[in-house]
PDB file of C-alpha atoms and ligand atoms in Angstrom:
ATOM      1  CA  MET R 176     -23.659   6.239  30.862  1.00  0.00           C
ATOM      2  CA  SER R 177     -25.396   3.176  29.413  1.00  0.00           C
ATOM      3  CA  THR R 178     -24.452   1.990  25.933  1.00  0.00           C
ATOM      4  CA  PRO R 179     -27.003   3.056  23.317  1.00  0.00           C
ATOM      5  CA  TYR R 180     -28.841   0.193  21.622  1.00  0.00           C
ATOM      6  CA  TYR R 181     -27.140  -0.817  18.406  1.00  0.00           C
ATOM      7  CA  ARG R 182     -27.994  -3.942  16.427  1.00  0.00           C
ATOM      8  CA  ALA R 183     -24.855  -4.974  14.548  1.00  0.00           C
ATOM      9  CA  VAL R 184     -25.401  -6.113  10.978  1.00  0.00           C
ATOM     10  CA  GLY R 185     -21.925  -7.310   9.953  1.00  0.00           C
ATOM     11  CA  ASP R 186     -18.348  -6.983  11.131  1.00  0.00           C
ATOM     12  CA  GLU R 187     -18.585  -3.218  11.716  1.00  0.00           C
ATOM     13  CA  VAL R 188     -18.041  -3.452  15.486  1.00  0.00           C
ATOM     14  CA  SER R 189     -14.749  -5.313  15.166  1.00  0.00           C
ATOM     15  CA  ILE R 190     -13.589  -3.053  12.311  1.00  0.00           C
ATOM     16  CA  PHE R 191     -14.239   0.017  14.469  1.00  0.00           C
ATOM     17  CA  GLU R 192     -12.357  -1.518  17.400  1.00  0.00           C
ATOM     18  CA  LEU R 193      -9.472  -2.378  15.110  1.00  0.00           C
ATOM     19  CA  ALA R 194      -9.393   1.141  13.657  1.00  0.00           C
ATOM     20  CA  HIS R 195      -9.375   2.630  17.173  1.00  0.00           C
ATOM     21  CA  ALA R 196      -6.610   0.312  18.355  1.00  0.00           C
ATOM     22  CA  ARG R 197      -4.516   0.985  15.238  1.00  0.00           C
ATOM     23  CA  ARG R 198      -5.209   4.744  15.405  1.00  0.00           C
ATOM     24  CA  LEU R 199      -6.699   4.877  11.940  1.00  0.00           C
ATOM     25  CA  PRO R 200      -9.481   7.260  10.928  1.00  0.00           C
ATOM     26  CA  LEU R 201     -12.727   5.743   9.673  1.00  0.00           C
ATOM     27  CA  MET R 202     -15.276   6.821   7.074  1.00  0.00           C
ATOM     28  CA  VAL R 203     -18.839   5.482   7.370  1.00  0.00           C
ATOM     29  CA  LYS R 204     -20.816   5.747   4.159  1.00  0.00           C
ATOM     30  CA  GLY R 205     -24.495   5.240   3.510  1.00  0.00           C
ATOM     31  CA  PRO R 206     -27.917   6.799   3.074  1.00  0.00           C
ATOM     32  CA  THR R 207     -29.511   8.995   5.690  1.00  0.00           C
ATOM     33  CA  GLY R 208     -31.185   7.364   8.687  1.00  0.00           C
ATOM     34  CA  CYS R 209     -29.648   3.903   8.321  1.00  0.00           C
ATOM     35  CA  GLY R 210     -27.850   3.756  11.676  1.00  0.00           C
ATOM     36  CA  LYS R 211     -24.439   5.355  11.079  1.00  0.00           C
ATOM     37  CA  SER R 212     -24.668   7.869  13.931  1.00  0.00           C
ATOM     38  CA  ARG R 213     -26.169   5.324  16.306  1.00  0.00           C
ATOM     39  CA  PHE R 214     -23.306   2.969  15.510  1.00  0.00           C
ATOM     40  CA  VAL R 215     -20.700   5.629  16.316  1.00  0.00           C
ATOM     41  CA  GLU R 216     -22.518   6.558  19.564  1.00  0.00           C
ATOM     42  CA  ALA R 217     -22.622   2.913  20.602  1.00  0.00           C
ATOM     43  CA  MET R 218     -18.939   2.400  19.776  1.00  0.00           C
ATOM     44  CA  ALA R 219     -17.832   5.470  21.732  1.00  0.00           C
ATOM     45  CA  ALA R 220     -19.744   4.155  24.741  1.00  0.00           C
ATOM     46  CA  LYS R 221     -18.322   0.658  24.276  1.00  0.00           C
ATOM     47  CA  LEU R 222     -14.768   2.006  24.143  1.00  0.00           C
ATOM     48  CA  GLY R 223     -15.454   4.301  27.093  1.00  0.00           C
ATOM     49  CA  ARG R 224     -14.517   7.475  25.197  1.00  0.00           C
ATOM     50  CA  PRO R 225     -16.399  10.758  25.082  1.00  0.00           C
ATOM     51  CA  LEU R 226     -18.085  11.451  21.743  1.00  0.00           C
ATOM     52  CA  VAL R 227     -17.896  14.856  20.081  1.00  0.00           C
ATOM     53  CA  THR R 228     -20.266  15.161  17.115  1.00  0.00           C
ATOM     54  CA  VAL R 229     -20.171  17.965  14.569  1.00  0.00           C
ATOM     55  CA  ALA R 230     -22.894  18.190  11.917  1.00  0.00           C
ATOM     56  CA  CYS R 231     -21.111  19.711   8.918  1.00  0.00           C
ATOM     57  CA  HIS R 232     -22.833  22.087   6.513  1.00  0.00           C
ATOM     58  CA  GLU R 233     -21.720  24.574   3.893  1.00  0.00           C
ATOM     59  CA  GLU R 234     -21.307  27.353   6.466  1.00  0.00           C
ATOM     60  CA  THR R 235     -19.009  25.299   8.711  1.00  0.00           C
ATOM     61  CA  ASN R 236     -15.552  26.851   8.560  1.00  0.00           C
ATOM     62  CA  ALA R 237     -12.228  26.029  10.160  1.00  0.00           C
ATOM     63  CA  THR R 238     -12.598  28.667  12.902  1.00  0.00           C
ATOM     64  CA  ASP R 239     -15.911  27.152  14.044  1.00  0.00           C
ATOM     65  CA  LEU R 240     -14.199  23.812  14.465  1.00  0.00           C
ATOM     66  CA  LEU R 241     -10.801  24.817  15.830  1.00  0.00           C
ATOM     67  CA  GLY R 242     -11.664  27.712  18.107  1.00  0.00           C
ATOM     68  CA  ARG R 243     -11.509  31.469  18.303  1.00  0.00           C
ATOM     69  CA  TYR R 244     -10.590  34.416  20.502  1.00  0.00           C
ATOM     70  CA  LEU R 245     -13.516  35.901  22.381  1.00  0.00           C
ATOM     71  CA  ILE R 246     -13.778  39.064  24.414  1.00  0.00           C
ATOM     72  CA  GLU R 247     -14.842  38.206  27.946  1.00  0.00           C
ATOM     73  CA  GLY R 248     -14.992  40.823  30.689  1.00  0.00           C
ATOM     74  CA  GLY R 249     -12.583  43.068  28.787  1.00  0.00           C
ATOM     75  CA  ASN R 250     -10.076  40.251  28.231  1.00  0.00           C
ATOM     76  CA  THR R 251      -9.353  38.322  25.097  1.00  0.00           C
ATOM     77  CA  VAL R 252      -9.607  34.606  25.768  1.00  0.00           C
ATOM     78  CA  TRP R 253      -9.117  31.619  23.510  1.00  0.00           C
ATOM     79  CA  ARG R 254     -12.019  29.159  23.291  1.00  0.00           C
ATOM     80  CA  ASP R 255     -11.404  25.728  21.791  1.00  0.00           C
ATOM     81  CA  GLY R 256     -13.810  24.635  19.077  1.00  0.00           C
ATOM     82  CA  PRO R 257     -15.235  21.095  19.094  1.00  0.00           C
ATOM     83  CA  VAL R 258     -12.436  19.537  17.032  1.00  0.00           C
ATOM     84  CA  THR R 259      -9.694  20.944  19.263  1.00  0.00           C
ATOM     85  CA  ARG R 260     -11.616  19.904  22.359  1.00  0.00           C
ATOM     86  CA  ALA R 261     -12.036  16.376  21.011  1.00  0.00           C
ATOM     87  CA  VAL R 262      -8.311  16.075  20.276  1.00  0.00           C
ATOM     88  CA  ARG R 263      -7.333  17.335  23.745  1.00  0.00           C
ATOM     89  CA  GLU R 264      -9.851  15.001  25.454  1.00  0.00           C
ATOM     90  CA  GLY R 265      -8.916  11.922  23.447  1.00  0.00           C
ATOM     91  CA  ALA R 266     -12.512  11.694  22.288  1.00  0.00           C
ATOM     92  CA  ILE R 267     -14.147   9.982  19.346  1.00  0.00           C
ATOM     93  CA  LEU R 268     -14.653  12.909  16.955  1.00  0.00           C
ATOM     94  CA  TYR R 269     -17.577  12.323  14.575  1.00  0.00           C
ATOM     95  CA  LEU R 270     -17.877  14.719  11.648  1.00  0.00           C
ATOM     96  CA  ASP R 271     -21.303  13.996  10.212  1.00  0.00           C
ATOM     97  CA  GLU R 272     -21.731  14.737   6.471  1.00  0.00           C
ATOM     98  CA  ILE R 273     -18.098  15.768   6.018  1.00  0.00           C
ATOM     99  CA  ALA R 274     -18.602  16.366   2.285  1.00  0.00           C
ATOM    100  CA  GLU R 275     -20.840  19.333   3.143  1.00  0.00           C
ATOM    101  CA  ALA R 276     -18.034  21.205   4.899  1.00  0.00           C
ATOM    102  CA  ARG R 277     -15.938  23.831   3.143  1.00  0.00           C
ATOM    103  CA  GLU R 278     -12.568  23.061   1.652  1.00  0.00           C
ATOM    104  CA  ASP R 279     -10.641  24.952   4.376  1.00  0.00           C
ATOM    105  CA  VAL R 280     -12.124  22.581   6.960  1.00  0.00           C
ATOM    106  CA  VAL R 281     -11.009  19.548   5.060  1.00  0.00           C
ATOM    107  CA  VAL R 282      -7.481  20.941   4.706  1.00  0.00           C
ATOM    108  CA  VAL R 283      -7.247  21.518   8.467  1.00  0.00           C
ATOM    109  CA  LEU R 284      -8.240  17.918   9.074  1.00  0.00           C
ATOM    110  CA  HIS R 285      -5.573  16.398   6.847  1.00  0.00           C
ATOM    111  CA  PRO R 286      -2.733  16.358   9.422  1.00  0.00           C
ATOM    112  CA  LEU R 287      -5.192  14.907  11.927  1.00  0.00           C
ATOM    113  CA  ALA R 288      -6.190  12.137   9.544  1.00  0.00           C
ATOM    114  CA  ASP R 289      -2.726  10.803   8.700  1.00  0.00           C
ATOM    115  CA  HIS R 290       0.264   9.511  10.660  1.00  0.00           C
ATOM    116  CA  ARG R 291       0.884  12.976  12.155  1.00  0.00           C
ATOM    117  CA  ARG R 292      -2.377  12.941  14.150  1.00  0.00           C
ATOM    118  CA  GLU R 293      -2.012  16.593  15.011  1.00  0.00           C
ATOM    119  CA  LEU R 294      -3.880  19.837  14.661  1.00  0.00           C
ATOM    120  CA  TYR R 295      -2.260  23.168  13.989  1.00  0.00           C
ATOM    121  CA  LEU R 296      -3.996  26.204  15.499  1.00  0.00           C
ATOM    122  CA  ASP R 297      -2.478  29.033  13.492  1.00  0.00           C
ATOM    123  CA  ARG R 298      -4.184  31.781  15.504  1.00  0.00           C
ATOM    124  CA  GLN R 299      -2.582  30.379  18.638  1.00  0.00           C
ATOM    125  CA  ASP R 300       0.557  29.127  16.907  1.00  0.00           C
ATOM    126  CA  GLU R 301      -0.009  25.883  18.769  1.00  0.00           C
ATOM    127  CA  LEU R 302       0.403  22.298  17.667  1.00  0.00           C
ATOM    128  CA  VAL R 303      -2.040  19.953  19.416  1.00  0.00           C
ATOM    129  CA  SER R 304      -1.127  16.278  19.209  1.00  0.00           C
ATOM    130  CA  ALA R 305      -3.773  13.595  19.517  1.00  0.00           C
ATOM    131  CA  GLY R 306      -3.299  10.969  22.217  1.00  0.00           C
ATOM    132  CA  PRO R 307      -3.691   7.250  21.538  1.00  0.00           C
ATOM    133  CA  GLU R 308      -7.405   7.242  22.469  1.00  0.00           C
ATOM    134  CA  PHE R 309      -8.399   9.889  19.960  1.00  0.00           C
ATOM    135  CA  MET R 310     -10.197   8.728  16.821  1.00  0.00           C
ATOM    136  CA  LEU R 311     -11.563  10.603  13.832  1.00  0.00           C
ATOM    137  CA  VAL R 312     -14.751   9.277  12.235  1.00  0.00           C
ATOM    138  CA  VAL R 313     -16.518  10.935   9.306  1.00  0.00           C
ATOM    139  CA  SER R 314     -19.762  10.107   7.567  1.00  0.00           C
ATOM    140  CA  PHE R 315     -20.997  10.812   4.137  1.00  0.00           C
ATOM    141  CA  ASN R 316     -23.852   9.854   1.897  1.00  0.00           C
ATOM    142  CA  PRO R 317     -22.506   8.797  -1.510  1.00  0.00           C
ATOM    143  CA  GLY R 318     -25.825   8.892  -3.364  1.00  0.00           C
ATOM    144  CA  TYR R 319     -26.932  12.227  -2.010  1.00  0.00           C
ATOM    145  CA  ARG R 320     -27.087  15.039  -4.604  1.00  0.00           C
ATOM    146  CA  LYS R 321     -24.766  13.060  -6.781  1.00  0.00           C
ATOM    147  CA  GLY R 322     -21.855  14.975  -8.233  1.00  0.00           C
ATOM    148  CA  LEU R 323     -22.426  18.132  -6.234  1.00  0.00           C
ATOM    149  CA  ARG R 324     -20.371  17.339  -3.202  1.00  0.00           C
ATOM    150  CA  GLU R 325     -17.678  14.728  -3.357  1.00  0.00           C
ATOM    151  CA  LEU R 326     -14.715  14.032  -1.140  1.00  0.00           C
ATOM    152  CA  LYS R 327     -11.394  14.524  -2.895  1.00  0.00           C
ATOM    153  CA  PRO R 328      -9.299  11.359  -3.328  1.00  0.00           C
ATOM    154  CA  SER R 329      -6.516  12.959  -1.253  1.00  0.00           C
ATOM    155  CA  THR R 330      -9.004  13.194   1.625  1.00  0.00           C
ATOM    156  CA  ARG R 331     -10.767   9.862   1.144  1.00  0.00           C
ATOM    157  CA  GLN R 332      -7.561   7.900   1.023  1.00  0.00           C
ATOM    158  CA  ARG R 333      -6.704   8.825   4.597  1.00  0.00           C
ATOM    159  CA  PHE R 334      -9.659   6.818   5.911  1.00  0.00           C
ATOM    160  CA  LEU R 335     -10.748   3.224   6.272  1.00  0.00           C
ATOM    161  CA  GLY R 336     -14.218   2.809   4.779  1.00  0.00           C
ATOM    162  CA  LEU R 337     -17.358   0.997   5.919  1.00  0.00           C
ATOM    163  CA  THR R 338     -20.563   0.927   3.884  1.00  0.00           C
ATOM    164  CA  PHE R 339     -23.901   1.012   5.665  1.00  0.00           C
ATOM    165  CA  ASP R 340     -27.343   0.457   4.190  1.00  0.00           C
ATOM    166  CA  TYR R 341     -30.863  -0.192   5.395  1.00  0.00           C
ATOM    167  CA  PRO R 342     -30.690  -3.606   7.045  1.00  0.00           C
ATOM    168  CA  GLU R 343     -32.407  -6.758   5.831  1.00  0.00           C
ATOM    169  CA  ALA R 344     -36.089  -7.060   6.733  1.00  0.00           C
ATOM    170  CA  ALA R 345     -35.761  -9.211   9.861  1.00  0.00           C
ATOM    171  CA  VAL R 346     -33.161  -6.882  11.373  1.00  0.00           C
ATOM    172  CA  GLU R 347     -35.067  -3.741  10.453  1.00  0.00           C
ATOM    173  CA  ILE R 348     -38.225  -5.154  12.087  1.00  0.00           C
ATOM    174  CA  GLU R 349     -36.208  -5.828  15.236  1.00  0.00           C
ATOM    175  CA  VAL R 350     -34.776  -2.293  15.237  1.00  0.00           C
ATOM    176  CA  VAL R 351     -38.136  -0.601  14.557  1.00  0.00           C
ATOM    177  CA  ALA R 352     -39.861  -2.664  17.272  1.00  0.00           C
ATOM    178  CA  HIS R 353     -37.079  -1.997  19.773  1.00  0.00           C
ATOM    179  CA  GLU R 354     -36.873   1.731  19.152  1.00  0.00           C
ATOM    180  CA  SER R 355     -40.613   2.443  19.085  1.00  0.00           C
ATOM    181  CA  GLY R 356     -42.075  -0.221  21.359  1.00  0.00           C
ATOM    182  CA  LEU R 357     -44.376  -1.330  18.529  1.00  0.00           C
ATOM    183  CA  ASP R 358     -45.317  -5.018  18.607  1.00  0.00           C
ATOM    184  CA  PRO R 359     -43.272  -7.117  16.141  1.00  0.00           C
ATOM    185  CA  LYS R 360     -46.308  -8.059  14.029  1.00  0.00           C
ATOM    186  CA  ALA R 361     -47.207  -4.450  13.289  1.00  0.00           C
ATOM    187  CA  ALA R 362     -43.511  -3.586  12.918  1.00  0.00           C
ATOM    188  CA  LYS R 363     -43.311  -6.278  10.245  1.00  0.00           C
ATOM    189  CA  ARG R 364     -46.168  -4.691   8.302  1.00  0.00           C
ATOM    190  CA  LEU R 365     -44.609  -1.287   8.543  1.00  0.00           C
ATOM    191  CA  VAL R 366     -41.195  -2.499   7.430  1.00  0.00           C
ATOM    192  CA  THR R 367     -42.797  -4.425   4.545  1.00  0.00           C
ATOM    193  CA  PHE R 368     -44.474  -1.189   3.477  1.00  0.00           C
ATOM    194  CA  GLY R 369     -41.189   0.698   3.722  1.00  0.00           C
ATOM    195  CA  ARG R 370     -39.343  -1.877   1.674  1.00  0.00           C
ATOM    196  CA  LYS R 371     -42.035  -1.793  -1.027  1.00  0.00           C
ATOM    197  CA  VAL R 372     -41.574   1.960  -1.344  1.00  0.00           C
ATOM    198  CA  ARG R 373     -37.790   1.512  -1.511  1.00  0.00           C
ATOM    199  CA  ALA R 374     -38.220  -1.019  -4.309  1.00  0.00           C
ATOM    200  CA  LEU R 375     -40.175   1.496  -6.413  1.00  0.00           C
ATOM    201  CA  GLU R 376     -37.134   3.185  -7.882  1.00  0.00           C
ATOM    202  CA  GLU R 377     -39.221   4.577 -10.750  1.00  0.00           C
ATOM    203  CA  LEU R 378     -40.821   7.014  -8.295  1.00  0.00           C
ATOM    204  CA  GLY R 379     -37.683   9.110  -8.632  1.00  0.00           C
ATOM    205  CA  LEU R 380     -37.636  10.136  -4.969  1.00  0.00           C
ATOM    206  CA  ALA R 381     -34.564  12.178  -3.984  1.00  0.00           C
ATOM    207  CA  GLU R 382     -34.246  10.131  -0.798  1.00  0.00           C
ATOM    208  CA  THR R 383     -36.077   6.944   0.042  1.00  0.00           C
ATOM    209  CA  VAL R 384     -37.680   5.588   3.232  1.00  0.00           C
ATOM    210  CA  SER R 385     -35.102   5.473   6.019  1.00  0.00           C
ATOM    211  CA  THR R 386     -35.171   3.302   9.102  1.00  0.00           C
ATOM    212  CA  ARG R 387     -35.517   6.590  11.000  1.00  0.00           C
ATOM    213  CA  LEU R 388     -38.795   7.388   9.191  1.00  0.00           C
ATOM    214  CA  LEU R 389     -40.159   3.919   9.903  1.00  0.00           C
ATOM    215  CA  ILE R 390     -39.340   4.325  13.607  1.00  0.00           C
ATOM    216  CA  GLY R 391     -41.155   7.674  13.589  1.00  0.00           C
ATOM    217  CA  ALA R 392     -44.258   6.134  12.025  1.00  0.00           C
ATOM    218  CA  ALA R 393     -44.064   3.209  14.462  1.00  0.00           C
ATOM    219  CA  SER R 394     -43.995   5.631  17.394  1.00  0.00           C
ATOM    220  CA  LEU R 395     -47.151   7.296  16.066  1.00  0.00           C
ATOM    221  CA  ILE R 396     -48.906   3.926  15.971  1.00  0.00           C
ATOM    222  CA  VAL R 397     -47.776   3.195  19.525  1.00  0.00           C
ATOM    223  CA  ALA R 398     -49.197   6.593  20.520  1.00  0.00           C
ATOM    224  CA  GLY R 399     -52.585   5.536  19.111  1.00  0.00           C
ATOM    225  CA  LEU R 400     -52.671   6.979  15.599  1.00  0.00           C
ATOM    226  CA  PRO R 401     -54.347   4.596  13.105  1.00  0.00           C
ATOM    227  CA  PRO R 402     -51.551   2.772  11.234  1.00  0.00           C
ATOM    228  CA  ARG R 403     -52.532   4.002   7.757  1.00  0.00           C
ATOM    229  CA  ARG R 404     -52.519   7.585   8.943  1.00  0.00           C
ATOM    230  CA  ALA R 405     -49.197   7.007  10.699  1.00  0.00           C
ATOM    231  CA  CYS R 406     -47.710   5.772   7.408  1.00  0.00           C
ATOM    232  CA  VAL R 407     -48.892   8.881   5.585  1.00  0.00           C
ATOM    233  CA  VAL R 408     -47.818  11.403   8.221  1.00  0.00           C
ATOM    234  CA  GLY R 409     -44.666   9.560   9.247  1.00  0.00           C
ATOM    235  CA  VAL R 410     -43.397   8.254   5.905  1.00  0.00           C
ATOM    236  CA  VAL R 411     -45.233   9.476   2.796  1.00  0.00           C
ATOM    237  CA  GLU R 412     -45.459  13.210   3.486  1.00  0.00           C
ATOM    238  CA  PRO R 413     -41.826  13.574   4.566  1.00  0.00           C
ATOM    239  CA  LEU R 414     -40.749  11.914   1.297  1.00  0.00           C
ATOM    240  CA  THR R 415     -42.648  13.888  -1.326  1.00  0.00           C
ATOM    241  CA  ASP R 416     -44.884  16.863  -2.109  1.00  0.00           C
ATOM    242  CA  ASP R 417     -46.187  15.430  -5.385  1.00  0.00           C
ATOM    243  CA  PRO R 418     -49.995  14.874  -4.961  1.00  0.00           C
ATOM    244  CA  GLU R 419     -50.071  11.867  -7.313  1.00  0.00           C
ATOM    245  CA  LEU R 420     -47.191  10.212  -5.522  1.00  0.00           C
ATOM    246  CA  ILE R 421     -48.796  10.901  -2.147  1.00  0.00           C
ATOM    247  CA  GLU R 422     -51.975   9.229  -3.372  1.00  0.00           C
ATOM    248  CA  ALA R 423     -50.141   6.205  -4.770  1.00  0.00           C
ATOM    249  CA  LEU R 424     -48.089   5.714  -1.596  1.00  0.00           C
ATOM    250  CA  THR R 425     -51.182   6.204   0.579  1.00  0.00           C
ATOM    251  CA  ASP R 426     -52.830   3.333  -1.348  1.00  0.00           C
ATOM    252  CA  LEU R 427     -49.756   1.236  -0.704  1.00  0.00           C
ATOM    253  CA  ALA R 428     -50.017   1.977   3.031  1.00  0.00           C
ATOM    254  CA  ALA R 429     -53.662   0.907   2.944  1.00  0.00           C
ATOM    255  CA  LEU R 430     -52.587  -2.417   1.463  1.00  0.00           C
ATOM    256  CA  ALA R 431     -50.037  -2.918   4.229  1.00  0.00           C
ATOM    257  CA  PHE R 432     -52.514  -2.259   7.059  1.00  0.00           C
TER     258      PHE R 432
HETATM  259  P1  ADP B 110     -27.700   8.079  10.116  1.00  0.00           P
HETATM  260  O1  ADP B 110     -26.630   8.578  11.027  1.00  0.00           O
HETATM  261  O2  ADP B 110     -27.269   6.952   9.229  1.00  0.00           O
HETATM  262  O3  ADP B 110     -28.403   9.174   9.345  1.00  0.00           O
HETATM  263  P2  ADP B 110     -29.035   7.223  12.558  1.00  0.00           P
HETATM  264  O4  ADP B 110     -27.917   6.502  13.182  1.00  0.00           O
HETATM  265  O5  ADP B 110     -29.442   8.522  13.166  1.00  0.00           O
HETATM  266  O6  ADP B 110     -28.843   7.408  10.986  1.00  0.00           O
HETATM  267  O7  ADP B 110     -30.272   6.215  12.520  1.00  0.00           O
HETATM  268  C1  ADP B 110     -31.592   6.620  12.628  1.00  0.00           C
HETATM  269  C2  ADP B 110     -32.262   5.828  13.710  1.00  0.00           C
HETATM  270  O8  ADP B 110     -32.419   4.486  13.244  1.00  0.00           O
HETATM  271  C3  ADP B 110     -31.458   5.726  14.978  1.00  0.00           C
HETATM  272  O9  ADP B 110     -31.788   6.762  15.871  1.00  0.00           O
HETATM  273  C4  ADP B 110     -31.866   4.399  15.537  1.00  0.00           C
HETATM  274  O10 ADP B 110     -33.055   4.569  16.281  1.00  0.00           O
HETATM  275  C5  ADP B 110     -32.229   3.585  14.322  1.00  0.00           C
HETATM  276  N1  ADP B 110     -31.302   2.560  13.848  1.00  0.00           N
HETATM  277  C6  ADP B 110     -30.977   2.353  12.537  1.00  0.00           C
HETATM  278  N2  ADP B 110     -30.178   1.283  12.424  1.00  0.00           N
HETATM  279  C7  ADP B 110     -29.985   0.794  13.685  1.00  0.00           C
HETATM  280  C8  ADP B 110     -29.269  -0.339  14.217  1.00  0.00           C
HETATM  281  N3  ADP B 110     -28.565  -1.157  13.424  1.00  0.00           N
HETATM  282  N4  ADP B 110     -29.326  -0.524  15.552  1.00  0.00           N
HETATM  283  C9  ADP B 110     -30.029   0.305  16.340  1.00  0.00           C
HETATM  284  N5  ADP B 110     -30.729   1.367  15.903  1.00  0.00           N
HETATM  285  C10 ADP B 110     -30.719   1.611  14.585  1.00  0.00           C
END
């Protein structure tokens, strides 16, 4: 499998390699769509390990992750969940948006995230130990719905931490152009537009323009949609439903293109 494209922005590649070599779990923090998942995908490929990704949400419970007994052809058989599979395979296990998961999930992960590096399957009465290649990576978005979902200090302090953010303009232009195939000049305009919207904190948007949204809009332009329309469909509408805001941001897009 070829390594996914990832444009490094700091020392995150060497930190990840260090964490893997030292068998330490890693927490990647940052807003949505800024490259966290792509980074983890690229690192798994670079280290030659399989990647198991779990998108956590409020319904995710320990059984979903660890495994369960199923009835198959009249027999009861145990089926590993993704976390158990990842531990057995020595994979990179990526729990996306860990703070969304229920408390029982987090408790199950504790022995995996400290020096024990093991998982206890109580339904099986089995202790699964992680091999040296296994690594636990979690992501969370600190600004998102502030105060509602937080990681407890006893959980956080098991992880190394790396902060991600939308990259500086030149890098973001490079990423948008690479991912969409848009020419760098137009990518520059689009990124400039995106950064202007980000700077308008007074708009009170719940989430701002992500690199992912800019890549989406860029792909629309490449497909032949007029750039202003691509900005509205690809960036403005996904961000807000407020008619006045839509109008103001549409004007901003018209200035950019
Ligand atoms: P997150 O996991 O932070 O929500 P993603 O990793 O899914 O975000 O990033 C969204 C998209 O942005 C990716 O699919 C990728 O196309 C692009 N991207 C963002 N930052 C980078 C980067 N530094 N290098 C390569 N691609 C990037």
